Coordinates of C-alpha atoms and ligand atoms in Angstrom, one line a residue:
X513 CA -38.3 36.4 -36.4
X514 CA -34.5 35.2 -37.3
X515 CA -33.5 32.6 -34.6
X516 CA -30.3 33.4 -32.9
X517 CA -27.6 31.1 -33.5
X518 CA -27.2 28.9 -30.4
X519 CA -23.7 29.7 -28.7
X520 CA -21.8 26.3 -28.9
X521 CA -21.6 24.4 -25.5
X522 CA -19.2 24.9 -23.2
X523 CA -17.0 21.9 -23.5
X524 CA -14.5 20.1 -21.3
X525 CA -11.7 17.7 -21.5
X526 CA -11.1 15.6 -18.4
X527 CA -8.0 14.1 -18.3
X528 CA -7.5 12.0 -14.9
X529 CA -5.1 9.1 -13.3
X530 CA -5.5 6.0 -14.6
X531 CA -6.2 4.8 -11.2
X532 CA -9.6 3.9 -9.5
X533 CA -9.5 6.4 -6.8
X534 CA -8.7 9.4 -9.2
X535 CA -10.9 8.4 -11.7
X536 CA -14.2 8.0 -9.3
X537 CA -13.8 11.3 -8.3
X538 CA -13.2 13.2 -12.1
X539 CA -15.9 10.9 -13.1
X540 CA -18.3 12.3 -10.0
X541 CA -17.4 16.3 -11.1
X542 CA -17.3 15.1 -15.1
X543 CA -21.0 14.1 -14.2
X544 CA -21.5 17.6 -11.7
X545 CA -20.5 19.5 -15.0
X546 CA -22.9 17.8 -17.5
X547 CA -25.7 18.5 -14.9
X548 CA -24.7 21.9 -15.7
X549 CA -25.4 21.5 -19.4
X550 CA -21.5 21.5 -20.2
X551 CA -19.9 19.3 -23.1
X552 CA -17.6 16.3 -21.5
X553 CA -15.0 14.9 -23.0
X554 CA -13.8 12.3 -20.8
X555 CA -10.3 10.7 -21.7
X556 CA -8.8 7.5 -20.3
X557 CA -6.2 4.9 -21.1
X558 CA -7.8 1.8 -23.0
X559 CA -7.0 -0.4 -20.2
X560 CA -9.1 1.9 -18.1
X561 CA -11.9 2.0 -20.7
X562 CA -11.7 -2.1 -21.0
X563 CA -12.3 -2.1 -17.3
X564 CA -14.8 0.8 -17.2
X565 CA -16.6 -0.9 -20.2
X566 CA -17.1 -4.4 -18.2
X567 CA -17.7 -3.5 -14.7
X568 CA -19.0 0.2 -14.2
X569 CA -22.5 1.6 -15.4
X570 CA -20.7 3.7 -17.9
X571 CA -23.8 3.6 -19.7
X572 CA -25.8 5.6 -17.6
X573 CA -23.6 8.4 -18.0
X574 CA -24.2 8.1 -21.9
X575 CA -28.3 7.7 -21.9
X576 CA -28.3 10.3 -19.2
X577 CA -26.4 13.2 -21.2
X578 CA -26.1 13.2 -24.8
X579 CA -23.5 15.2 -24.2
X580 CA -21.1 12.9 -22.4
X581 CA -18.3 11.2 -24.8
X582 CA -15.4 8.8 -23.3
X583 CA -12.3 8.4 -25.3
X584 CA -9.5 6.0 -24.8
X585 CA -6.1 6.6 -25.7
X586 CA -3.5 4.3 -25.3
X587 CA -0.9 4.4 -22.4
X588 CA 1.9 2.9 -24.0
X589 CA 2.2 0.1 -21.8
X590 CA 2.7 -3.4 -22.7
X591 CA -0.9 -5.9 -21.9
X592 CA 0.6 -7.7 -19.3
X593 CA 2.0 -4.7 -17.7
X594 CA 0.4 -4.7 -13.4
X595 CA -0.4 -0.8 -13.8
X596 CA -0.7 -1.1 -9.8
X597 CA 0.0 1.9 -7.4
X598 CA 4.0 0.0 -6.7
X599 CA 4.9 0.9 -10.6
X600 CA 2.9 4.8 -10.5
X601 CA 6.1 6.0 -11.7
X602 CA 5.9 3.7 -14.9
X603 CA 2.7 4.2 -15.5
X604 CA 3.4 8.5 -15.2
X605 CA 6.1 8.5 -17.2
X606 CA 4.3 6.2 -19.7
X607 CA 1.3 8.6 -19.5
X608 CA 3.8 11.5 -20.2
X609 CA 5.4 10.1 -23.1
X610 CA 3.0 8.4 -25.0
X611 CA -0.6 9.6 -24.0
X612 CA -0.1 13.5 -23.7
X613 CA 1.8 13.9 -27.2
X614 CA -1.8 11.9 -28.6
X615 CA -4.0 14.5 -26.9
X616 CA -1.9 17.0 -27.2
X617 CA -2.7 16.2 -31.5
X618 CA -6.3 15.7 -31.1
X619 CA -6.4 19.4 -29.4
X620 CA -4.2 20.8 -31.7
X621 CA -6.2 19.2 -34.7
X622 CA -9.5 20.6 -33.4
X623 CA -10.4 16.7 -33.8
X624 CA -13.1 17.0 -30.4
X625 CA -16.8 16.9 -31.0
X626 CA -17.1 20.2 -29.8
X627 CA -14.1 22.9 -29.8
X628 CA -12.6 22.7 -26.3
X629 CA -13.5 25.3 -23.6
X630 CA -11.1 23.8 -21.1
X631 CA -9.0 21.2 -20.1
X632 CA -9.7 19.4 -16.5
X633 CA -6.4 17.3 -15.8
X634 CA -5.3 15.5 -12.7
X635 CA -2.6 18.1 -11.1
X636 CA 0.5 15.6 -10.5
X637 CA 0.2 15.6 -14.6
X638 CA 2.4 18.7 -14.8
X639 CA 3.3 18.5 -18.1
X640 CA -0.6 18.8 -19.2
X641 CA 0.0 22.7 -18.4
X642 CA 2.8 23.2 -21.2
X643 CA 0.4 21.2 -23.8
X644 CA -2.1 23.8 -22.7
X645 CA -0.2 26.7 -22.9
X646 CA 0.8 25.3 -26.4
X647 CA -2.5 25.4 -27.2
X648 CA -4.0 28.0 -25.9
X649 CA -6.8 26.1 -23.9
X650 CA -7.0 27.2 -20.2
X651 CA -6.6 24.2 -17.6
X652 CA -7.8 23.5 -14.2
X653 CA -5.9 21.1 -12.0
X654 CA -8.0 18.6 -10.5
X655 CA -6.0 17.2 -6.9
X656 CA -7.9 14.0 -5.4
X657 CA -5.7 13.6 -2.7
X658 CA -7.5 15.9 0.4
X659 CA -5.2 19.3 1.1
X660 CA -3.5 18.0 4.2
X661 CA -1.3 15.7 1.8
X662 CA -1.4 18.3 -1.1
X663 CA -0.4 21.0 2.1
X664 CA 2.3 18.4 2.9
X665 CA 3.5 18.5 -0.6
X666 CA 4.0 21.7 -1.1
X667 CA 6.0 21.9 1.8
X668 CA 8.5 18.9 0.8
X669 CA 10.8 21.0 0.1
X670 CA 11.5 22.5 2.9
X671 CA 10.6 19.0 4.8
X672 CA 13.7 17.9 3.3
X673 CA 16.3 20.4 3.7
X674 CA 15.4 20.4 7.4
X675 CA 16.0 16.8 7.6
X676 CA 12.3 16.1 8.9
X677 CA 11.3 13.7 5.9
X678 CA 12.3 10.1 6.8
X679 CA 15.0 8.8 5.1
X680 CA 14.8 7.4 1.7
X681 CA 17.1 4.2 2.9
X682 CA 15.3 2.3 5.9
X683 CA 17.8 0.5 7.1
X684 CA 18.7 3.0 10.0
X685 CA 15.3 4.0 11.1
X686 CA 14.7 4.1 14.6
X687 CA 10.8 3.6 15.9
X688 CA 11.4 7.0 18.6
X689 CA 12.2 9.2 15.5
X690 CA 9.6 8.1 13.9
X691 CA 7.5 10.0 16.5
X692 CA 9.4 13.0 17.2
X693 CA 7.0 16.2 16.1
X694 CA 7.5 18.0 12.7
X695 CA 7.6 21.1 12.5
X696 CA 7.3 21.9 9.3
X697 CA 4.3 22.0 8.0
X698 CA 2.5 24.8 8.8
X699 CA -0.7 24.1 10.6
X700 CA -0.3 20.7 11.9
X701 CA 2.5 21.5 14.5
X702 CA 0.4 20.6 17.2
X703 CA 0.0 16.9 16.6
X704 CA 2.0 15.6 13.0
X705 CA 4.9 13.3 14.1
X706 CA 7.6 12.0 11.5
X707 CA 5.7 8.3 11.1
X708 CA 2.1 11.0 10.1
X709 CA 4.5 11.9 6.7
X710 CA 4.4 10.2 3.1
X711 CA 7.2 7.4 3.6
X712 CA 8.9 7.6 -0.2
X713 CA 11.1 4.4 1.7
X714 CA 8.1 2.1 1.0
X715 CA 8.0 2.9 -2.7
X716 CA 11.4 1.3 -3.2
X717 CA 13.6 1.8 -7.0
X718 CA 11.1 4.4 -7.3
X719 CA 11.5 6.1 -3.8
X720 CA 13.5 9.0 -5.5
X721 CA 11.8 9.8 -8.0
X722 CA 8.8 9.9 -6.6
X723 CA 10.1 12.3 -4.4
X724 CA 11.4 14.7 -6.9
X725 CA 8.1 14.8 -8.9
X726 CA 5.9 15.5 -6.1
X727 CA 8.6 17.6 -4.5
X728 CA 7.4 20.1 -7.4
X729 CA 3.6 20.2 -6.8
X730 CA 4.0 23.4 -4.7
X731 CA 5.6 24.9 -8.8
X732 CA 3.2 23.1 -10.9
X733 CA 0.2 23.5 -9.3
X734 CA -0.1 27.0 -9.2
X735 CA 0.4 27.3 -13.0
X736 CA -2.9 26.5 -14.0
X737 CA -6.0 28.6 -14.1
X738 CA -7.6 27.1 -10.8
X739 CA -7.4 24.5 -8.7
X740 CA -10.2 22.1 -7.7
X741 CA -10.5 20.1 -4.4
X742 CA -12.6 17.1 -3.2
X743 CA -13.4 18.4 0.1
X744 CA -15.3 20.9 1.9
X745 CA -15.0 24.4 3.8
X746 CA -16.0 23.7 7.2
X747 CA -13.3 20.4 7.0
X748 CA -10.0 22.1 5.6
X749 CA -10.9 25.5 5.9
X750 CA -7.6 26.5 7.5
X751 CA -5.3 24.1 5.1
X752 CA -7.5 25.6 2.1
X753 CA -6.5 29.2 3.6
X754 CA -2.8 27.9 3.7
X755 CA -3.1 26.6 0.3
X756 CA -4.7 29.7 -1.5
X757 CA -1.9 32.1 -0.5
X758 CA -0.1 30.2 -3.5
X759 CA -3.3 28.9 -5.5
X760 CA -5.9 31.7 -5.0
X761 CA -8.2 30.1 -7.2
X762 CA -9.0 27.6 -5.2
X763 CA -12.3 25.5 -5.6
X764 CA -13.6 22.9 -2.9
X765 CA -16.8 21.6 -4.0
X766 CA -16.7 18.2 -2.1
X767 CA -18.2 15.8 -1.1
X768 CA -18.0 15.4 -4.7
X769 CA -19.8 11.8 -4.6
X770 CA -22.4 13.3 -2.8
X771 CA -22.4 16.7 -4.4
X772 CA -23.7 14.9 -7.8
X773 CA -26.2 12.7 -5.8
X774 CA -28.0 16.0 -4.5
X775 CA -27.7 17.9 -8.2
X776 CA -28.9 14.8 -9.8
X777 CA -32.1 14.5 -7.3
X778 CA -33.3 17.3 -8.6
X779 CA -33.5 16.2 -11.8
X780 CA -36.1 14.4 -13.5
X781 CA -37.6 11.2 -11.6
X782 CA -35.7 8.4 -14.0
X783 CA -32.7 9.9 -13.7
X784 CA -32.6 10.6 -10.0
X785 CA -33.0 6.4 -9.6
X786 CA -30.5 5.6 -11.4
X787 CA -26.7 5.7 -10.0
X788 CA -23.6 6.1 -12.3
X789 CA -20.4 4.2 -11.2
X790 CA -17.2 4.0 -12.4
X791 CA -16.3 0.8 -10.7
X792 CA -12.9 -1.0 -12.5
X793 CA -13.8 -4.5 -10.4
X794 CA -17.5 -6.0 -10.9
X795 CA -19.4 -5.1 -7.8
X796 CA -21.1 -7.9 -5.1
X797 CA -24.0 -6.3 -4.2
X798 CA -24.9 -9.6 -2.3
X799 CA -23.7 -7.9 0.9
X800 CA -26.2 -5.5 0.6
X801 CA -29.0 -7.8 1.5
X802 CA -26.9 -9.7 4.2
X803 CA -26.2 -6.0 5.6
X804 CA -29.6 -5.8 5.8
X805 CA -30.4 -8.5 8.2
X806 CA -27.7 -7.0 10.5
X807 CA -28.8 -4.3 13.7
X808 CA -28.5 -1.3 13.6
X809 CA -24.5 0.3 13.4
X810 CA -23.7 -3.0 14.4
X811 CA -21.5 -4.2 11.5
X812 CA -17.7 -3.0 10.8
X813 CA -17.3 -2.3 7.3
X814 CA -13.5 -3.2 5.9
X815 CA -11.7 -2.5 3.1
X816 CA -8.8 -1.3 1.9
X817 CA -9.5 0.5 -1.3
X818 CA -8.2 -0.4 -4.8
X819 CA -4.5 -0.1 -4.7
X820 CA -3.2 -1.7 -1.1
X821 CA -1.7 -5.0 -1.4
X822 CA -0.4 -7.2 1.5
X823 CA 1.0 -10.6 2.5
X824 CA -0.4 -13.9 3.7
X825 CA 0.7 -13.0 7.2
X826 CA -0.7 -9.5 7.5
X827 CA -4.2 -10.7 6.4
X828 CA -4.1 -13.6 9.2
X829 CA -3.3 -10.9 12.0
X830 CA -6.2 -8.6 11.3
X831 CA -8.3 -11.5 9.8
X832 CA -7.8 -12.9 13.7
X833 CA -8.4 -9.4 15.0
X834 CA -11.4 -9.0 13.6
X835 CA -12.7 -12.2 14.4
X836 CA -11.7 -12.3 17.7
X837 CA -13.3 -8.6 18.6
X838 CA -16.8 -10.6 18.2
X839 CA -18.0 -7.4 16.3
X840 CA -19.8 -8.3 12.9
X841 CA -17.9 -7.6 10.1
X842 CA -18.4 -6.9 6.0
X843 CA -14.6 -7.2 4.5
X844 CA -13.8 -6.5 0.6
X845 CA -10.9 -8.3 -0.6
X846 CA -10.0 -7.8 -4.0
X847 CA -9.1 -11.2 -5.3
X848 CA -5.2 -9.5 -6.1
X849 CA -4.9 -8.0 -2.7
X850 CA -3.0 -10.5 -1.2
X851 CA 0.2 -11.5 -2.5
X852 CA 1.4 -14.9 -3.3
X853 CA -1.0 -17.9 -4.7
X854 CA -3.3 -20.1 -3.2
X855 CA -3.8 -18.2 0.1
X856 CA -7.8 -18.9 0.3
X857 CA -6.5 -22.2 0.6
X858 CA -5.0 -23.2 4.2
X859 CA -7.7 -20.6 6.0
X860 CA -7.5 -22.0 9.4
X861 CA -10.7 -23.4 10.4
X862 CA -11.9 -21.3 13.4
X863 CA -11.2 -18.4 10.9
X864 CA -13.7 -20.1 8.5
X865 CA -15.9 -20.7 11.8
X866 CA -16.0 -17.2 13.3
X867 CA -16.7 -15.5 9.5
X868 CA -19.5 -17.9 8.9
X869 CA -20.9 -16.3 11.8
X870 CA -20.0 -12.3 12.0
X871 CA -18.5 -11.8 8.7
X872 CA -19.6 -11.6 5.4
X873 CA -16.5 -11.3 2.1
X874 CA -17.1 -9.9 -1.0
X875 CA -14.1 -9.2 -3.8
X876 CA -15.7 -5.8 -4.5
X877 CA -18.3 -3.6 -3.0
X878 CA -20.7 -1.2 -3.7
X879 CA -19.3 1.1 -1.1
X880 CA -21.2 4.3 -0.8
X881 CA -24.3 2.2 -0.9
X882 CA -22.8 0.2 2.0
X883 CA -21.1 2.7 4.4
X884 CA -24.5 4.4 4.1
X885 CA -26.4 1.6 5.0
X886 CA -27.9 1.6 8.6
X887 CA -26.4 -1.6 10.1
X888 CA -22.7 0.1 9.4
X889 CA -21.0 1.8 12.5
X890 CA -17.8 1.5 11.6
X891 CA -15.2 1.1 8.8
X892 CA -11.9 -0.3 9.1
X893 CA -10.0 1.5 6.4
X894 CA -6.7 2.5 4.5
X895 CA -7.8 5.8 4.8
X896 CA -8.1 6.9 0.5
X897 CA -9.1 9.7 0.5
X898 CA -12.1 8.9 -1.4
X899 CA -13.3 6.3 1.3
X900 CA -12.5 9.1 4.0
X901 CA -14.6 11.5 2.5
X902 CA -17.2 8.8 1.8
X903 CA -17.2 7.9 5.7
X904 CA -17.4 11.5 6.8
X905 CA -20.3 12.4 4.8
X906 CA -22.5 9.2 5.6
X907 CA -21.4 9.7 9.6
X908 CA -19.0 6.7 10.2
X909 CA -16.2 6.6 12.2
X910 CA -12.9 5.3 11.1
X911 CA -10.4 2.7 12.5
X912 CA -7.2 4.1 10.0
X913 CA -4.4 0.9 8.6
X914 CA -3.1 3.5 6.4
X915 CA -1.3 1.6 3.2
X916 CA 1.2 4.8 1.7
X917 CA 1.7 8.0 0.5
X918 CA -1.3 10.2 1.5
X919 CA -3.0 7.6 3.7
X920 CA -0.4 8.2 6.1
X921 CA -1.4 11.9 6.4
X922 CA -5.5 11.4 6.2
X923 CA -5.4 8.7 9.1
X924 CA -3.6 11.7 11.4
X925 CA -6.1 13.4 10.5
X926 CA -9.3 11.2 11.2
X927 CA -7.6 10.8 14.6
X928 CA -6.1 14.0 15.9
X929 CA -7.6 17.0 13.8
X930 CA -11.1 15.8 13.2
X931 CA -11.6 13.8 16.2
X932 CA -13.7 11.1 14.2
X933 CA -12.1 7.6 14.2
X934 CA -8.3 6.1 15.7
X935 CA -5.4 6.0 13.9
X936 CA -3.4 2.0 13.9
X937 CA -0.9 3.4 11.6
X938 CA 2.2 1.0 11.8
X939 CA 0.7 -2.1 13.7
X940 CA -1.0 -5.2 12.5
X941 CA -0.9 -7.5 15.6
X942 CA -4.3 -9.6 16.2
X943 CA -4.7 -8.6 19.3
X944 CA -4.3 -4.8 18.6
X945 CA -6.8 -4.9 15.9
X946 CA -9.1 -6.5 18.8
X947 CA -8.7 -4.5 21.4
X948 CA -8.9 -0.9 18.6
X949 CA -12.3 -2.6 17.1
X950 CA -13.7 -3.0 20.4
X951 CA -13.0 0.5 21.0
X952 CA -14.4 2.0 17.8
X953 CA -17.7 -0.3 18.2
X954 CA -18.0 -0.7 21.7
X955 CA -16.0 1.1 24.2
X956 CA -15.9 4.5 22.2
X957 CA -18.7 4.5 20.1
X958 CA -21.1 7.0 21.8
X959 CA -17.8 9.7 21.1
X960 CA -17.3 9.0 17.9
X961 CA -20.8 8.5 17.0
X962 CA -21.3 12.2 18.2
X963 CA -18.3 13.3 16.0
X964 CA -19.0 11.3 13.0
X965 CA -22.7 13.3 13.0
X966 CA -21.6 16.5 13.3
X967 CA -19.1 16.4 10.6
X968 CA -21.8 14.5 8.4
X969 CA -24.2 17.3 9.1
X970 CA -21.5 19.7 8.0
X971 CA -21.0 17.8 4.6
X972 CA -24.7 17.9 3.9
X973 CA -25.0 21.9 4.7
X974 CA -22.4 22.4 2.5
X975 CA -24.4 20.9 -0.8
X976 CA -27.7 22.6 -0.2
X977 CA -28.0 26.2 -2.2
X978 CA -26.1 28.7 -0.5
X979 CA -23.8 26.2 1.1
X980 CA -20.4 26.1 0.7
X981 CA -19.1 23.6 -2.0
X982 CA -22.2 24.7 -3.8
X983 CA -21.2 28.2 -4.3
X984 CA -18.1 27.4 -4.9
X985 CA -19.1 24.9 -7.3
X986 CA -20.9 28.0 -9.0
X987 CA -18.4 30.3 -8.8
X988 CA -15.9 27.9 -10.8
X989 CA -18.7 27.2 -13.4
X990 CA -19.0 31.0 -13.7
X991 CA -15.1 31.3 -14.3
X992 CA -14.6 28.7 -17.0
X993 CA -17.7 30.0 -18.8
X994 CA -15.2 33.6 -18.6
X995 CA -12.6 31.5 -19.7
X996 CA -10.7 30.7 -17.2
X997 CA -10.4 33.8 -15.5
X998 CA -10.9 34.8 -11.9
X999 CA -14.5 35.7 -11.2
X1000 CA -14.2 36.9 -7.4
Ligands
LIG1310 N1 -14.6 1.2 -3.6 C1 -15.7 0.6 -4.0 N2 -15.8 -0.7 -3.6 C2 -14.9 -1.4 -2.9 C3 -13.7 -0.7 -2.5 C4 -13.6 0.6 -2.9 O1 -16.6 1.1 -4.7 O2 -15.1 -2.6 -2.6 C5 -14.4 2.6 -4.1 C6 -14.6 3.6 -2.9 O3 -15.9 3.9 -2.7 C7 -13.7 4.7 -3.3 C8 -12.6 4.1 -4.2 O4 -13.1 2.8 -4.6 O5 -14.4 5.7 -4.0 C9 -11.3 4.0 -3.6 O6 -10.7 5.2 -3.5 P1 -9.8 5.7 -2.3 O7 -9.3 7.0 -2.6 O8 -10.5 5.5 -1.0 O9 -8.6 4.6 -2.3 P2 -7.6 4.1 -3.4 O10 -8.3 2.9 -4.1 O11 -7.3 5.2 -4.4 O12 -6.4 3.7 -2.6

């Protein structure tokens, strides 16, 4: 009997920010979709792939599925050029200019492995739509920012013409307008203030146009064939509801970290002990045995993801803060966190004192591994989304120091629509941080403990079969295999 020609795989191009946050989470649903048996194409800038190359377990990704391929493409940039989150508009524009027009060739060339079934492309890249409608190759957006930001987006707009933004220029900003309500974003009337909202001010030469690109999310995003969401159902429901009215196909198939944990578990033995990580800073995984030695949600995991920076001053009030609360404490801090030189130098010593006994420092963690660890009950955060998502699902309540942008919104959040952590947006005063550590660990825990559960129980429903980010998940495999089209 004549064998029937296998139909080619399914095969997709990721293309995501070349930024740690964004690229953990299209690495996480890159992996989700080779579980699946699709093709992956994954594409990052070369300094991205230098970085991925040295410090993640890339590797893994390659044994585990033969049909996993990274490719770098430059970004245009010169060596010694910071690529941190102060110059994103460089970087974007840089991206636009000189990385797009390169894929855009290789997909016009037919120069992939495998012909491409789809293109899976952060959605702030808007111009990645026009190269696929050039091509012909249906796209999905991929937003890693959680929908009360991409919400809050899509109503700029309007934020602006109402006056309710803050100002661009500072200088006039009064604290008590800062917390008058805003009213225009739907669905957060009841507790968003002014100080809740992305502050372009804090972004400086770029301010404005910043502004004007993500002023047009609420345009692009709808443009492409779906949009994909790290978060779950029973979390954003009524923002995702919000949402769909202009992006009806709308996926959210988060947790996604988690998501691939479970999908990989059922996989063969081998495979389901191993971990893939796409870490751009060598992890310390020393922690992990000091963690261990620790009782039980005792310790106050800190960190401030991969982008914040801040000065010598700011790190001595929390550093006191923490210290003085008398609460254990694990605290990441990337070695180009804090600007200026020399400032491990001049520590004073009863900083040195009190870490030598309730603290332990690390440049880089393995964080899911530690906010899921037993001793953590708390984690003093800049409020990524990524690490918010991450705390949610392994039950952890959050004390919020939001850095910018999004953070801003997802620490309201934590605080006054999920109940599940408090908010010290704005203030970095020793004894503040004392007294809000105290309350997370101590004076508060048994309420947020509660919270932080039933949330985390609601992230784990959501992966098992029937659940829903797994359906979801399913139903947004089913429409790419249809190519691209809408499958409810
Ligand atoms: N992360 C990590 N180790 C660290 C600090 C952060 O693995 O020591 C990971 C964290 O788990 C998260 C990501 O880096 O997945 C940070 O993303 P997030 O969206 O929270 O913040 P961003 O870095 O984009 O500001």
């Amino acid at each position: 009997m004549d064998e029937k020609p296998k139909a080619p795989l399914p095969h997709l191009v990721f293309f995501p920010l070349p930024f740690q946050g964004p690229v953990n989470s299209m690495f996480k649903l890159a992996e989700l979709f080779c579980l699946e048996g699709f093709g992956v194409t994954f594409v990052v800038t070369e300094c991205i792939h230098r970085r991925l190359v040295t410090s993640s377990n890339i590797q893994f990704l390659r044994h585990s599925y033969p049909s996993f391929h990274l490719m770098a493409l430059t970004d245009g940039l010169p060596n010694d050029h910071p690529r941190n989150g102060d110059r994103f508009i460089e970087v974007f524009n840089s991206l636009k200019i000189n990385t797009m027009p390169l894929l855009k060739d290789l997909l016009i060339s037919g120069s992939f492995w495998q012909p491409v079934t789809c293109i899976v492309a952060d959605g702030l890249m808007g111009f990645a739509f026009d190269v696929a409608k050039e091509t012909g190759i249906p796209i999905f957006y991929v937003r890693t920012i959680g929908p009360c930001t991409l919400w809050t987006f899509f109503c700029l707009p309007h934020l602006l013409d109402s006056g309710e933004l803050p100002p661009l220029d500072t200088t006039n900003i009064n604290a008590d307008d800062m917390d008058r309500p805003v009213r225009g974003v739907p669905g957060t009337e009841s507790f968003l203030r002014r100080r809740d909202l992305p502050r372009f001010s804090t972004l400086g030469d770029t301010a404005y146009e910043s502004l004007q690109l993500l002023m047009k999310e609420g345009e692009e995003v709808p443009k492409a064939h779906g949009l994909i969401l790290n978060t779950f159902e029973e979390l954003d429901g009524p923002l995702l509801s919000l949402l769909r009215a202009t992006c009806p196909n709308t996926y959210a198939i988060g947790p996604l970290h988690a998501h691939v944990k479970n999908k990989r578990s059922k996989q063969t033995v081998t495979e389901s002990k191993c971990s893939s990580s796409s870490n751009l800073w060598p992890e310390d995984r020393s922690c992990l045995g000091w963690l261990d030695q620790q009782a039980s949600k005792s310790v106050m995991y800190v960190s401030f993801g991969s982008i914040a920076i801040f000065s010598r001053e700011k790190l001595m009030e929390l550093w006191y803060g923490l210290v003085n609360s008398g609460v254990q404490f694990l605290w990441v801090i990337r070695p180009d966190s804090i600007i200026g030189e020399n400032w491990e130098k001049h520590i004073p010593a009863e900083l040195l004192e009190g870490t030598k006994q309730r603290g332990f420092i690390v440049g880089w963690a393995p964080q899911e591994e530690v906010i899921g660890h037993p001793a953590v009950g708390g984690f003093l955060t800049h409020s990524g989304w990524n690490s918010t998502l991450e705390s949610i699902y392994a039950g952890v309540p959050m004390l919020c120091w939001p850095y910018f942008l999004d953070q801003q919104l997802n620490s309201r959040f934590v605080s006054e629509a999920w109940k599940v952590g408090l908010d010290m947006k704005d203030t970095c005063d020793r004894s503040i941080v004392e007294e809000m550590v105290r309350d997370l660990m101590d004076v508060r825990k048994e309420e947020f403990s509660r919270r932080a559960e039933e949330l985390s129980e609601l992230a784990r429903n959501c992966l098992i079969e029937g659940g829903s980010s797994s359906s979801n998940f399913q139903r947004l495999i089913m429409d790419i295999r249809q190519g691209g089209s809408h499958s409810s």
